[in-house]
PDB file of C-alpha atoms in Angstrom:
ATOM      1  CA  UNK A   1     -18.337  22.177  18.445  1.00  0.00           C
ATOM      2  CA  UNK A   2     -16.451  23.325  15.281  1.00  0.00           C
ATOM      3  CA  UNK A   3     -14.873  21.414  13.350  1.00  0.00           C
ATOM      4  CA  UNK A   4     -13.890  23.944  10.938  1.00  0.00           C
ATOM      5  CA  UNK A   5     -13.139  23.107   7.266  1.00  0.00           C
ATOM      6  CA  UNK A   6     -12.469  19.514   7.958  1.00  0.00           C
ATOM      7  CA  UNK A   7     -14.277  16.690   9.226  1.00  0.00           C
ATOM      8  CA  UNK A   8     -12.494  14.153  11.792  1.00  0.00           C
ATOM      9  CA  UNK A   9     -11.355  11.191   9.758  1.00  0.00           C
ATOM     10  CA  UNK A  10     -12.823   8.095  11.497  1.00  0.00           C
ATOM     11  CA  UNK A  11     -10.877   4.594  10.447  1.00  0.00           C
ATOM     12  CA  UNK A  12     -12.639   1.791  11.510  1.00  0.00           C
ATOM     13  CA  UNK A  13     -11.728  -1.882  11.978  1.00  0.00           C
ATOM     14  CA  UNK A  14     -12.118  -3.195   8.568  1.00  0.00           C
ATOM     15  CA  UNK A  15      -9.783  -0.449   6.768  1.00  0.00           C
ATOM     16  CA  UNK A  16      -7.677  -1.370   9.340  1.00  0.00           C
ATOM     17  CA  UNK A  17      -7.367  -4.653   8.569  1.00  0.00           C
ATOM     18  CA  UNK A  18      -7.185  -4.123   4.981  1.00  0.00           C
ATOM     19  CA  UNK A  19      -4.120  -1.944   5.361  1.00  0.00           C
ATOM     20  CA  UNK A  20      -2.580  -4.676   7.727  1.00  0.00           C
ATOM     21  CA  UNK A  21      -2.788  -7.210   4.768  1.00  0.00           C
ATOM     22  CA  UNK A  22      -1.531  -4.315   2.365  1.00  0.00           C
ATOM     23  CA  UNK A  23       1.841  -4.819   4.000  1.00  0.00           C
ATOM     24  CA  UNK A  24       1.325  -8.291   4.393  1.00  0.00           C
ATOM     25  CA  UNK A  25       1.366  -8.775   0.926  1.00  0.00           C
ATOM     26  CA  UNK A  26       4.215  -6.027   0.537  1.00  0.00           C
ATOM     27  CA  UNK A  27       6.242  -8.198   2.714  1.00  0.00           C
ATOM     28  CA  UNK A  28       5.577 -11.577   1.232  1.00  0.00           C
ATOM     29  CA  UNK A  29       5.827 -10.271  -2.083  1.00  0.00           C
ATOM     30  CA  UNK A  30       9.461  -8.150  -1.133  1.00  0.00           C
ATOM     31  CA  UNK A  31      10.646 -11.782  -0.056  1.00  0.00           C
ATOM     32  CA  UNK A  32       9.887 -13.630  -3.632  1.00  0.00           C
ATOM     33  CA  UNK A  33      10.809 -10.804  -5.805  1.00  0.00           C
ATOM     34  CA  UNK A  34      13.891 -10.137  -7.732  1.00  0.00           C
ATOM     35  CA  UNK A  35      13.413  -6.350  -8.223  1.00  0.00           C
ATOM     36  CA  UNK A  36      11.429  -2.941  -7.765  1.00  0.00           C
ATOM     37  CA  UNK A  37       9.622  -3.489 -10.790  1.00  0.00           C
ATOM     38  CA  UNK A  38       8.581  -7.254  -9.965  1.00  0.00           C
ATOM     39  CA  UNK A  39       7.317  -5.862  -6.941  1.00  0.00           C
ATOM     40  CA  UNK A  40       5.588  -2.857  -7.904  1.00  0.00           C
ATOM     41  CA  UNK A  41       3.814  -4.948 -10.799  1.00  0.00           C
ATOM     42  CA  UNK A  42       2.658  -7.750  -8.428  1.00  0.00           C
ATOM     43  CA  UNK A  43       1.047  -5.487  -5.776  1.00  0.00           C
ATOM     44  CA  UNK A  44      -0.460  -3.462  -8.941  1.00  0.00           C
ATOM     45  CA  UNK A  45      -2.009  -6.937  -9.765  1.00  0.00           C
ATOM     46  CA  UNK A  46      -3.728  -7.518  -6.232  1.00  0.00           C
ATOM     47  CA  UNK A  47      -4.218  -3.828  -5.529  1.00  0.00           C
ATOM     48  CA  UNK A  48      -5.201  -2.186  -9.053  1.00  0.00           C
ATOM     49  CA  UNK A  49      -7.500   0.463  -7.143  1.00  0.00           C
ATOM     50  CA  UNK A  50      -5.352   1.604  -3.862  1.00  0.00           C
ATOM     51  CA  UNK A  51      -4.927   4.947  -3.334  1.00  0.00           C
ATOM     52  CA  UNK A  52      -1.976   6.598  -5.038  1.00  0.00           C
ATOM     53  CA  UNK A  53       0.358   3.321  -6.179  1.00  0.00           C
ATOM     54  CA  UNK A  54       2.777   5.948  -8.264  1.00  0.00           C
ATOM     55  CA  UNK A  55       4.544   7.538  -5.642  1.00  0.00           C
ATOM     56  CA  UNK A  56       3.841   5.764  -2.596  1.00  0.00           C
ATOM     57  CA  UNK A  57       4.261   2.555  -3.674  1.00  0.00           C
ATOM     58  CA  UNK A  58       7.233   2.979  -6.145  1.00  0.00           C
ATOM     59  CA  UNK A  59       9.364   4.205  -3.505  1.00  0.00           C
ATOM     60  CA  UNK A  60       8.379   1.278  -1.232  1.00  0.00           C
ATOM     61  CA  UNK A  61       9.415  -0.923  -4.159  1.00  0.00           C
ATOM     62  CA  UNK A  62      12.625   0.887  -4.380  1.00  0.00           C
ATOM     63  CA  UNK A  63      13.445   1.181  -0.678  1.00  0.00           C
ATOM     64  CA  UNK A  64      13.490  -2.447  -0.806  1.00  0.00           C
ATOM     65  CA  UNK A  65      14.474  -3.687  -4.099  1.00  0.00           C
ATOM     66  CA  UNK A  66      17.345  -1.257  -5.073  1.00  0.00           C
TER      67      UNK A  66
END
């Protein structure tokens, strides 16, 4: 079979479960923050290396925290 230019992306249990506790934290951080940039700065601290934190998870920060 073909799978053309891209290969099927296969997630697996423990990504799953480390995007589960992503929001998690998100969540129980949202809760004891005053403001996006409290936020943002605290999931920067647990999460220094996930995947694009500039857009994706300023605008979470905002969308809650505005």
């Amino acid at each position: 079979m073909n799978k053309g230019r891209f290969e099927k992306l296969t997630i697996g249990a423990l990504e799953v479960e480390e995007t589960r506790k992503y929001i998690r934290d998100f969540d129980r951080l949202a809760e004891t923050t005053k403001t996006a940039q409290e936020l943002y700065d605290k999931m920067l601290e647990l999460y220094p290396t996930r995947v694009n934190p500039g857009w994706a998870l300023w605008s979470s920060a905002r969308a809650v925290k505005p």
